[in-house]
PDB file of C-alpha atoms in Angstrom:
ATOM      1  CA  UNK A   5    -101.833 116.966 -23.142  1.00 59.00           C
ATOM      2  CA  UNK A   6    -102.718 115.382 -19.759  1.00 73.00           C
ATOM      3  CA  UNK A   7    -105.991 113.781 -18.437  1.00 85.00           C
ATOM      4  CA  UNK A   8    -107.510 113.973 -15.968  1.00 92.00           C
ATOM      5  CA  UNK A   9    -107.391 117.708 -15.673  1.00 94.00           C
ATOM      6  CA  UNK A  10    -109.432 120.186 -13.619  1.00 96.00           C
ATOM      7  CA  UNK A  11    -110.516 123.789 -14.333  1.00 96.00           C
ATOM      8  CA  UNK A  12    -109.916 126.376 -13.193  1.00 94.00           C
ATOM      9  CA  UNK A  13    -107.375 124.436 -11.065  1.00 91.00           C
ATOM     10  CA  UNK A  14    -106.903 121.302  -9.068  1.00 87.00           C
ATOM     11  CA  UNK A  15    -107.522 123.335  -5.943  1.00 88.00           C
ATOM     12  CA  UNK A  16    -110.849 124.581  -7.303  1.00 86.00           C
ATOM     13  CA  UNK A  17    -112.110 121.786  -9.558  1.00 89.00           C
ATOM     14  CA  UNK A  18    -115.409 123.135 -10.801  1.00 93.00           C
ATOM     15  CA  UNK A  19    -115.026 121.244 -14.117  1.00 96.00           C
ATOM     16  CA  UNK A  20    -113.129 117.957 -14.325  1.00 95.00           C
ATOM     17  CA  UNK A  21    -112.224 116.236 -17.543  1.00 96.00           C
ATOM     18  CA  UNK A  22    -111.143 112.591 -17.913  1.00 96.00           C
ATOM     19  CA  UNK A  23    -111.093 109.950 -20.582  1.00 95.00           C
ATOM     20  CA  UNK A  24    -113.110 106.780 -20.546  1.00 94.00           C
ATOM     21  CA  UNK A  25    -111.384 103.452 -19.731  1.00 91.00           C
ATOM     22  CA  UNK A  26    -112.021 102.257 -23.339  1.00 91.00           C
ATOM     23  CA  UNK A  27    -110.615 105.597 -24.652  1.00 91.00           C
ATOM     24  CA  UNK A  28    -113.834 106.249 -26.585  1.00 91.00           C
ATOM     25  CA  UNK A  29    -115.134 109.446 -24.927  1.00 95.00           C
ATOM     26  CA  UNK A  30    -114.222 112.460 -22.869  1.00 97.00           C
ATOM     27  CA  UNK A  31    -116.149 112.678 -19.593  1.00 98.00           C
ATOM     28  CA  UNK A  32    -116.632 116.338 -18.476  1.00 98.00           C
ATOM     29  CA  UNK A  33    -118.084 116.598 -14.995  1.00 98.00           C
ATOM     30  CA  UNK A  34    -118.821 119.738 -13.187  1.00 97.00           C
ATOM     31  CA  UNK A  35    -119.317 120.679  -9.522  1.00 96.00           C
ATOM     32  CA  UNK A  36    -120.572 124.204  -8.638  1.00 95.00           C
ATOM     33  CA  UNK A  37    -122.539 123.859  -5.404  1.00 95.00           C
ATOM     34  CA  UNK A  38    -125.247 123.872  -4.374  1.00 96.00           C
ATOM     35  CA  UNK A  39    -127.025 123.273  -7.717  1.00 97.00           C
ATOM     36  CA  UNK A  40    -124.674 124.101 -10.630  1.00 97.00           C
ATOM     37  CA  UNK A  41    -126.177 127.564 -11.367  1.00 97.00           C
ATOM     38  CA  UNK A  42    -124.357 129.290 -14.157  1.00 97.00           C
ATOM     39  CA  UNK A  43    -122.231 132.143 -13.002  1.00 96.00           C
ATOM     40  CA  UNK A  44    -119.378 134.020 -14.843  1.00 96.00           C
ATOM     41  CA  UNK A  45    -116.634 131.964 -13.098  1.00 95.00           C
ATOM     42  CA  UNK A  46    -118.428 128.644 -13.512  1.00 96.00           C
ATOM     43  CA  UNK A  47    -118.953 129.341 -17.258  1.00 97.00           C
ATOM     44  CA  UNK A  48    -115.400 130.473 -17.775  1.00 97.00           C
ATOM     45  CA  UNK A  49    -114.234 127.094 -16.328  1.00 97.00           C
ATOM     46  CA  UNK A  50    -116.620 125.191 -18.484  1.00 98.00           C
ATOM     47  CA  UNK A  51    -115.529 127.060 -21.626  1.00 98.00           C
ATOM     48  CA  UNK A  52    -111.842 126.528 -20.730  1.00 97.00           C
ATOM     49  CA  UNK A  53    -112.429 122.743 -20.342  1.00 97.00           C
ATOM     50  CA  UNK A  54    -114.285 122.589 -23.726  1.00 98.00           C
ATOM     51  CA  UNK A  55    -111.703 124.584 -25.474  1.00 97.00           C
ATOM     52  CA  UNK A  56    -108.830 122.541 -23.910  1.00 96.00           C
ATOM     53  CA  UNK A  57    -110.432 119.355 -25.171  1.00 97.00           C
ATOM     54  CA  UNK A  58    -110.978 120.827 -28.642  1.00 95.00           C
ATOM     55  CA  UNK A  59    -107.475 122.311 -29.071  1.00 95.00           C
ATOM     56  CA  UNK A  60    -105.416 119.688 -27.310  1.00 93.00           C
ATOM     57  CA  UNK A  61    -107.388 116.544 -27.672  1.00 93.00           C
ATOM     58  CA  UNK A  62    -107.954 113.917 -30.373  1.00 94.00           C
ATOM     59  CA  UNK A  63    -111.417 113.125 -31.774  1.00 95.00           C
ATOM     60  CA  UNK A  64    -113.653 111.481 -29.135  1.00 95.00           C
ATOM     61  CA  UNK A  65    -117.319 111.738 -28.173  1.00 96.00           C
ATOM     62  CA  UNK A  66    -117.921 114.328 -25.402  1.00 98.00           C
ATOM     63  CA  UNK A  67    -120.110 113.325 -22.451  1.00 98.00           C
ATOM     64  CA  UNK A  68    -121.066 116.018 -19.978  1.00 98.00           C
ATOM     65  CA  UNK A  69    -122.665 115.635 -16.596  1.00 98.00           C
ATOM     66  CA  UNK A  70    -122.816 116.819 -13.061  1.00 98.00           C
ATOM     67  CA  UNK A  71    -121.041 115.568  -9.957  1.00 97.00           C
ATOM     68  CA  UNK A  72    -123.939 116.770  -7.829  1.00 97.00           C
ATOM     69  CA  UNK A  73    -126.468 113.876  -7.907  1.00 95.00           C
ATOM     70  CA  UNK A  74    -129.600 116.027  -7.483  1.00 97.00           C
ATOM     71  CA  UNK A  75    -128.868 118.690 -10.123  1.00 98.00           C
ATOM     72  CA  UNK A  76    -127.636 118.592 -13.741  1.00 98.00           C
ATOM     73  CA  UNK A  77    -128.039 122.369 -13.487  1.00 98.00           C
ATOM     74  CA  UNK A  78    -130.744 124.518 -11.849  1.00 97.00           C
ATOM     75  CA  UNK A  79    -130.264 127.280 -14.417  1.00 96.00           C
ATOM     76  CA  UNK A  80    -128.690 130.772 -14.095  1.00 94.00           C
ATOM     77  CA  UNK A  81    -127.740 132.491 -10.892  1.00 90.00           C
ATOM     78  CA  UNK A  82    -130.172 135.197 -12.078  1.00 86.00           C
ATOM     79  CA  UNK A  83    -129.051 138.047  -9.790  1.00 90.00           C
ATOM     80  CA  UNK A  84    -125.455 137.444 -10.665  1.00 88.00           C
ATOM     81  CA  UNK A  85    -126.276 137.098 -14.330  1.00 88.00           C
ATOM     82  CA  UNK A  86    -128.143 140.455 -14.648  1.00 89.00           C
ATOM     83  CA  UNK A  87    -125.506 142.226 -12.506  1.00 93.00           C
ATOM     84  CA  UNK A  88    -122.570 140.862 -14.696  1.00 94.00           C
ATOM     85  CA  UNK A  89    -121.922 143.154 -17.637  1.00 93.00           C
ATOM     86  CA  UNK A  90    -122.185 141.150 -20.890  1.00 94.00           C
ATOM     87  CA  UNK A  91    -123.116 137.940 -19.127  1.00 95.00           C
ATOM     88  CA  UNK A  92    -125.497 136.756 -21.787  1.00 95.00           C
ATOM     89  CA  UNK A  93    -123.518 137.367 -24.926  1.00 95.00           C
ATOM     90  CA  UNK A  94    -120.037 136.816 -23.574  1.00 96.00           C
ATOM     91  CA  UNK A  95    -120.615 133.915 -21.294  1.00 97.00           C
ATOM     92  CA  UNK A  96    -123.930 132.097 -21.445  1.00 97.00           C
ATOM     93  CA  UNK A  97    -124.673 132.436 -25.133  1.00 97.00           C
ATOM     94  CA  UNK A  98    -121.021 131.593 -25.775  1.00 98.00           C
ATOM     95  CA  UNK A  99    -121.314 128.419 -23.682  1.00 98.00           C
ATOM     96  CA  UNK A 100    -124.366 127.358 -25.903  1.00 98.00           C
ATOM     97  CA  UNK A 101    -122.530 128.187 -29.083  1.00 98.00           C
ATOM     98  CA  UNK A 102    -119.361 126.399 -28.112  1.00 98.00           C
ATOM     99  CA  UNK A 103    -121.362 123.141 -27.405  1.00 99.00           C
ATOM    100  CA  UNK A 104    -123.310 123.578 -30.686  1.00 98.00           C
ATOM    101  CA  UNK A 105    -119.986 124.070 -32.609  1.00 98.00           C
ATOM    102  CA  UNK A 106    -118.093 121.265 -30.887  1.00 98.00           C
ATOM    103  CA  UNK A 107    -116.407 119.295 -33.574  1.00 97.00           C
ATOM    104  CA  UNK A 108    -117.359 115.758 -32.336  1.00 97.00           C
ATOM    105  CA  UNK A 109    -120.622 114.131 -31.192  1.00 97.00           C
ATOM    106  CA  UNK A 110    -121.878 115.336 -27.734  1.00 98.00           C
ATOM    107  CA  UNK A 111    -124.054 113.632 -25.105  1.00 98.00           C
ATOM    108  CA  UNK A 112    -125.597 115.203 -21.948  1.00 99.00           C
ATOM    109  CA  UNK A 113    -126.172 112.755 -19.126  1.00 99.00           C
ATOM    110  CA  UNK A 114    -128.882 114.569 -17.227  1.00 99.00           C
ATOM    111  CA  UNK A 115    -128.444 112.933 -13.769  1.00 98.00           C
ATOM    112  CA  UNK A 116    -130.725 115.252 -11.861  1.00 98.00           C
ATOM    113  CA  UNK A 117    -132.894 118.347 -12.389  1.00 98.00           C
ATOM    114  CA  UNK A 118    -132.291 120.417 -15.550  1.00 99.00           C
ATOM    115  CA  UNK A 119    -134.143 123.689 -15.158  1.00 98.00           C
ATOM    116  CA  UNK A 120    -134.193 126.783 -17.354  1.00 97.00           C
ATOM    117  CA  UNK A 121    -130.728 127.466 -18.560  1.00 98.00           C
ATOM    118  CA  UNK A 122    -129.629 123.963 -17.505  1.00 98.00           C
ATOM    119  CA  UNK A 123    -132.296 122.519 -19.876  1.00 99.00           C
ATOM    120  CA  UNK A 124    -131.182 124.799 -22.677  1.00 98.00           C
ATOM    121  CA  UNK A 125    -127.581 123.577 -22.357  1.00 99.00           C
ATOM    122  CA  UNK A 126    -128.686 119.933 -22.266  1.00 99.00           C
ATOM    123  CA  UNK A 127    -130.706 120.652 -25.431  1.00 99.00           C
ATOM    124  CA  UNK A 128    -127.581 122.033 -27.231  1.00 99.00           C
ATOM    125  CA  UNK A 129    -126.051 118.520 -27.074  1.00 99.00           C
ATOM    126  CA  UNK A 130    -126.581 116.013 -29.910  1.00 98.00           C
ATOM    127  CA  UNK A 131    -127.991 113.304 -27.529  1.00 98.00           C
ATOM    128  CA  UNK A 132    -129.406 113.357 -24.040  1.00 98.00           C
ATOM    129  CA  UNK A 133    -129.685 110.491 -21.446  1.00 99.00           C
ATOM    130  CA  UNK A 134    -131.779 111.107 -18.351  1.00 99.00           C
ATOM    131  CA  UNK A 135    -132.023 109.627 -14.890  1.00 98.00           C
ATOM    132  CA  UNK A 136    -135.204 107.504 -15.008  1.00 98.00           C
ATOM    133  CA  UNK A 137    -136.085 107.746 -11.360  1.00 96.00           C
ATOM    134  CA  UNK A 138    -135.497 111.390 -10.280  1.00 94.00           C
ATOM    135  CA  UNK A 139    -135.222 114.786 -11.743  1.00 97.00           C
ATOM    136  CA  UNK A 140    -137.166 116.897 -14.195  1.00 98.00           C
ATOM    137  CA  UNK A 141    -136.415 118.849 -17.220  1.00 99.00           C
ATOM    138  CA  UNK A 142    -138.358 122.112 -17.185  1.00 98.00           C
ATOM    139  CA  UNK A 143    -138.386 125.698 -18.530  1.00 98.00           C
ATOM    140  CA  UNK A 144    -140.123 127.645 -15.742  1.00 96.00           C
ATOM    141  CA  UNK A 145    -139.582 131.270 -16.878  1.00 95.00           C
ATOM    142  CA  UNK A 146    -143.274 131.846 -17.513  1.00 95.00           C
ATOM    143  CA  UNK A 147    -143.940 130.956 -13.857  1.00 93.00           C
ATOM    144  CA  UNK A 148    -141.730 133.878 -12.506  1.00 89.00           C
ATOM    145  CA  UNK A 149    -142.203 136.401 -15.306  1.00 89.00           C
ATOM    146  CA  UNK A 150    -138.880 136.171 -17.179  1.00 89.00           C
ATOM    147  CA  UNK A 151    -138.985 136.269 -20.941  1.00 91.00           C
ATOM    148  CA  UNK A 152    -136.949 134.110 -23.262  1.00 95.00           C
ATOM    149  CA  UNK A 153    -134.584 135.551 -25.777  1.00 94.00           C
ATOM    150  CA  UNK A 154    -134.154 134.229 -29.343  1.00 95.00           C
ATOM    151  CA  UNK A 155    -131.613 131.488 -28.814  1.00 97.00           C
ATOM    152  CA  UNK A 156    -133.398 130.352 -25.640  1.00 97.00           C
ATOM    153  CA  UNK A 157    -136.466 129.710 -27.803  1.00 97.00           C
ATOM    154  CA  UNK A 158    -134.857 128.567 -31.014  1.00 98.00           C
ATOM    155  CA  UNK A 159    -132.870 125.759 -29.453  1.00 98.00           C
ATOM    156  CA  UNK A 160    -136.178 124.122 -28.462  1.00 99.00           C
ATOM    157  CA  UNK A 161    -138.188 125.112 -31.546  1.00 98.00           C
ATOM    158  CA  UNK A 162    -135.488 123.701 -33.947  1.00 98.00           C
ATOM    159  CA  UNK A 163    -134.703 120.639 -31.943  1.00 98.00           C
ATOM    160  CA  UNK A 164    -138.220 119.654 -30.893  1.00 98.00           C
ATOM    161  CA  UNK A 165    -140.795 121.513 -33.064  1.00 98.00           C
ATOM    162  CA  UNK A 166    -143.317 124.262 -32.285  1.00 98.00           C
ATOM    163  CA  UNK A 167    -145.990 122.039 -30.509  1.00 98.00           C
ATOM    164  CA  UNK A 168    -143.660 120.481 -27.970  1.00 99.00           C
ATOM    165  CA  UNK A 169    -141.801 123.760 -27.498  1.00 98.00           C
ATOM    166  CA  UNK A 170    -145.035 125.371 -26.601  1.00 98.00           C
ATOM    167  CA  UNK A 171    -145.615 122.762 -23.813  1.00 98.00           C
ATOM    168  CA  UNK A 172    -142.053 123.287 -22.651  1.00 98.00           C
ATOM    169  CA  UNK A 173    -142.099 127.147 -22.624  1.00 98.00           C
ATOM    170  CA  UNK A 174    -145.746 128.313 -22.307  1.00 98.00           C
ATOM    171  CA  UNK A 175    -146.866 125.688 -19.777  1.00 97.00           C
ATOM    172  CA  UNK A 176    -143.600 125.352 -17.774  1.00 97.00           C
ATOM    173  CA  UNK A 177    -144.341 121.604 -17.917  1.00 98.00           C
ATOM    174  CA  UNK A 178    -142.094 119.409 -15.790  1.00 98.00           C
ATOM    175  CA  UNK A 179    -141.062 116.362 -17.746  1.00 99.00           C
ATOM    176  CA  UNK A 180    -139.826 113.323 -15.745  1.00 98.00           C
ATOM    177  CA  UNK A 181    -137.589 110.900 -17.467  1.00 98.00           C
ATOM    178  CA  UNK A 182    -140.244 108.589 -18.901  1.00 98.00           C
ATOM    179  CA  UNK A 183    -142.227 111.531 -20.460  1.00 99.00           C
ATOM    180  CA  UNK A 184    -139.014 113.122 -21.733  1.00 99.00           C
ATOM    181  CA  UNK A 185    -138.160 109.846 -23.510  1.00 99.00           C
ATOM    182  CA  UNK A 186    -141.754 109.462 -24.910  1.00 98.00           C
ATOM    183  CA  UNK A 187    -141.757 113.045 -26.334  1.00 98.00           C
ATOM    184  CA  UNK A 188    -138.240 112.759 -27.835  1.00 98.00           C
ATOM    185  CA  UNK A 189    -136.624 115.308 -25.506  1.00 99.00           C
ATOM    186  CA  UNK A 190    -134.161 112.576 -24.480  1.00 99.00           C
ATOM    187  CA  UNK A 191    -132.816 109.544 -26.274  1.00 97.00           C
ATOM    188  CA  UNK A 192    -132.492 107.075 -23.459  1.00 97.00           C
ATOM    189  CA  UNK A 193    -132.939 106.642 -19.766  1.00 98.00           C
ATOM    190  CA  UNK A 194    -130.241 105.648 -17.383  1.00 98.00           C
ATOM    191  CA  UNK A 195    -126.699 106.660 -16.235  1.00 98.00           C
ATOM    192  CA  UNK A 196    -123.271 106.297 -17.580  1.00 97.00           C
ATOM    193  CA  UNK A 197    -123.704 102.599 -18.533  1.00 97.00           C
ATOM    194  CA  UNK A 198    -126.633 103.642 -20.601  1.00 97.00           C
ATOM    195  CA  UNK A 199    -124.686 106.455 -22.225  1.00 97.00           C
ATOM    196  CA  UNK A 200    -122.094 103.903 -23.263  1.00 95.00           C
ATOM    197  CA  UNK A 201    -124.883 101.615 -24.648  1.00 94.00           C
ATOM    198  CA  UNK A 202    -126.359 104.572 -26.588  1.00 93.00           C
ATOM    199  CA  UNK A 203    -122.970 105.314 -28.052  1.00 91.00           C
ATOM    200  CA  UNK A 204    -122.530 101.741 -29.134  1.00 86.00           C
ATOM    201  CA  UNK A 205    -126.040 101.064 -30.460  1.00 79.00           C
ATOM    202  CA  UNK A 206    -126.455 104.294 -32.409  1.00 76.00           C
ATOM    203  CA  UNK A 207    -122.914 103.946 -33.720  1.00 79.00           C
ATOM    204  CA  UNK A 208    -122.125 107.466 -32.821  1.00 88.00           C
ATOM    205  CA  UNK A 209    -118.550 106.679 -32.402  1.00 86.00           C
ATOM    206  CA  UNK A 210    -118.296 105.815 -36.216  1.00 90.00           C
ATOM    207  CA  UNK A 211    -118.787 109.417 -36.985  1.00 92.00           C
ATOM    208  CA  UNK A 212    -116.263 110.990 -34.538  1.00 93.00           C
ATOM    209  CA  UNK A 213    -113.676 111.428 -37.275  1.00 91.00           C
ATOM    210  CA  UNK A 214    -116.043 112.461 -40.045  1.00 94.00           C
ATOM    211  CA  UNK A 215    -114.856 115.815 -41.375  1.00 91.00           C
ATOM    212  CA  UNK A 216    -118.416 116.759 -42.174  1.00 96.00           C
ATOM    213  CA  UNK A 217    -120.015 115.946 -38.786  1.00 96.00           C
ATOM    214  CA  UNK A 218    -119.726 119.430 -37.370  1.00 96.00           C
ATOM    215  CA  UNK A 219    -120.451 121.203 -40.656  1.00 97.00           C
ATOM    216  CA  UNK A 220    -123.765 119.175 -41.005  1.00 98.00           C
ATOM    217  CA  UNK A 221    -124.691 120.132 -37.449  1.00 98.00           C
ATOM    218  CA  UNK A 222    -123.926 123.778 -38.149  1.00 98.00           C
ATOM    219  CA  UNK A 223    -126.225 123.776 -41.074  1.00 98.00           C
ATOM    220  CA  UNK A 224    -128.923 121.901 -39.138  1.00 98.00           C
ATOM    221  CA  UNK A 225    -128.895 124.370 -36.274  1.00 98.00           C
ATOM    222  CA  UNK A 226    -127.793 127.570 -38.007  1.00 98.00           C
ATOM    223  CA  UNK A 227    -130.726 129.558 -36.743  1.00 98.00           C
ATOM    224  CA  UNK A 228    -129.824 128.843 -33.137  1.00 98.00           C
ATOM    225  CA  UNK A 229    -126.173 129.572 -33.747  1.00 98.00           C
ATOM    226  CA  UNK A 230    -126.940 132.837 -35.434  1.00 97.00           C
ATOM    227  CA  UNK A 231    -129.250 133.785 -32.491  1.00 97.00           C
ATOM    228  CA  UNK A 232    -126.367 133.410 -30.131  1.00 97.00           C
ATOM    229  CA  UNK A 233    -124.420 136.132 -31.990  1.00 96.00           C
ATOM    230  CA  UNK A 234    -127.173 138.703 -32.076  1.00 91.00           C
ATOM    231  CA  UNK A 235    -127.724 139.733 -28.441  1.00 86.00           C
ATOM    232  CA  UNK A 236    -127.242 143.536 -28.816  1.00 85.00           C
ATOM    233  CA  UNK A 237    -129.247 143.582 -32.032  1.00 86.00           C
ATOM    234  CA  UNK A 238    -132.055 141.563 -30.484  1.00 80.00           C
ATOM    235  CA  UNK A 239    -132.216 143.811 -27.371  1.00 83.00           C
ATOM    236  CA  UNK A 240    -132.452 146.931 -29.565  1.00 83.00           C
ATOM    237  CA  UNK A 241    -135.151 145.363 -31.715  1.00 83.00           C
ATOM    238  CA  UNK A 242    -137.092 144.264 -28.653  1.00 78.00           C
ATOM    239  CA  UNK A 243    -137.036 147.785 -27.369  1.00 83.00           C
ATOM    240  CA  UNK A 244    -138.231 149.218 -30.758  1.00 89.00           C
ATOM    241  CA  UNK A 245    -141.013 146.617 -31.002  1.00 79.00           C
ATOM    242  CA  UNK A 246    -142.165 147.379 -27.423  1.00 82.00           C
ATOM    243  CA  UNK A 247    -142.231 151.083 -28.253  1.00 82.00           C
ATOM    244  CA  UNK A 248    -144.175 150.425 -31.475  1.00 85.00           C
ATOM    245  CA  UNK A 249    -146.721 148.244 -29.709  1.00 87.00           C
ATOM    246  CA  UNK A 250    -147.280 150.717 -27.000  1.00 86.00           C
ATOM    247  CA  UNK A 251    -147.736 153.539 -29.402  1.00 84.00           C
ATOM    248  CA  UNK A 252    -150.151 151.481 -31.550  1.00 85.00           C
ATOM    249  CA  UNK A 253    -152.397 150.483 -28.623  1.00 85.00           C
ATOM    250  CA  UNK A 254    -152.318 153.977 -27.257  1.00 84.00           C
ATOM    251  CA  UNK A 255    -153.663 155.291 -30.503  1.00 87.00           C
ATOM    252  CA  UNK A 256    -156.157 152.438 -30.655  1.00 87.00           C
ATOM    253  CA  UNK A 257    -157.348 153.275 -27.209  1.00 83.00           C
ATOM    254  CA  UNK A 258    -158.070 156.890 -28.162  1.00 87.00           C
ATOM    255  CA  UNK A 259    -159.847 155.725 -31.389  1.00 76.00           C
ATOM    256  CA  UNK A 260    -162.059 153.344 -29.510  1.00 85.00           C
ATOM    257  CA  UNK A 261    -162.870 155.932 -26.792  1.00 82.00           C
ATOM    258  CA  UNK A 262    -163.806 158.430 -29.539  1.00 85.00           C
ATOM    259  CA  UNK A 263    -166.153 155.874 -31.216  1.00 84.00           C
ATOM    260  CA  UNK A 264    -167.710 155.035 -27.808  1.00 86.00           C
ATOM    261  CA  UNK A 265    -168.273 158.701 -26.972  1.00 88.00           C
ATOM    262  CA  UNK A 266    -170.520 159.029 -30.023  1.00 84.00           C
ATOM    263  CA  UNK A 267    -172.807 156.167 -28.997  1.00 81.00           C
TER     264      UNK A 267
END
């Protein structure tokens, strides 16, 4: 095993993995210009890096962040996502699940904007540290008419509760660092030094080698993990529910019209 290492290659280093100077954590940095939107190729490189660490590495905390100062991730490349067969179950949901199932503690360093899918990925980590002076975390799907599938909702509902999730998803609220900390979306404000302080003060490192750490997280987040496996089932259910609602309201419209005609 060798660090540092780049994925998919040193000639195209979209994802770069190194080990901290004190040997306590892996630093996974990604760089997919202009704003780290998730595409099939980017996600494959990200997954390869995570799986390399998991299969070749020794237990350490995982810290993920962006090498683009303005953006942690601006979400999906939506046109590419919907035109790529199986993108959600085979790539994006798999990325969420791989982070949720990672065997050691995980920290997202949100150095810039984390919108939509970027916010979801940050939420999949155990801890989050956010830039205090620039950047927002935001789920803005309601603003442009995109719906949110089960794991895209359950990650927030399970992590942050229904009331805060409503503010996140139904209001497309933009949380700056200070508000994200106040509401519990992030655990600290700052950069890499603050990540290292968080690791030290919360004694996260003392649980790196715990054989039950991942198992407890799996039980804690089992609803979200299960949701990432059910894409085809959820799409079929969504279609049935839509057809059922349309049939119901079509019937109700006729019933109401019939009543009104007798007035």
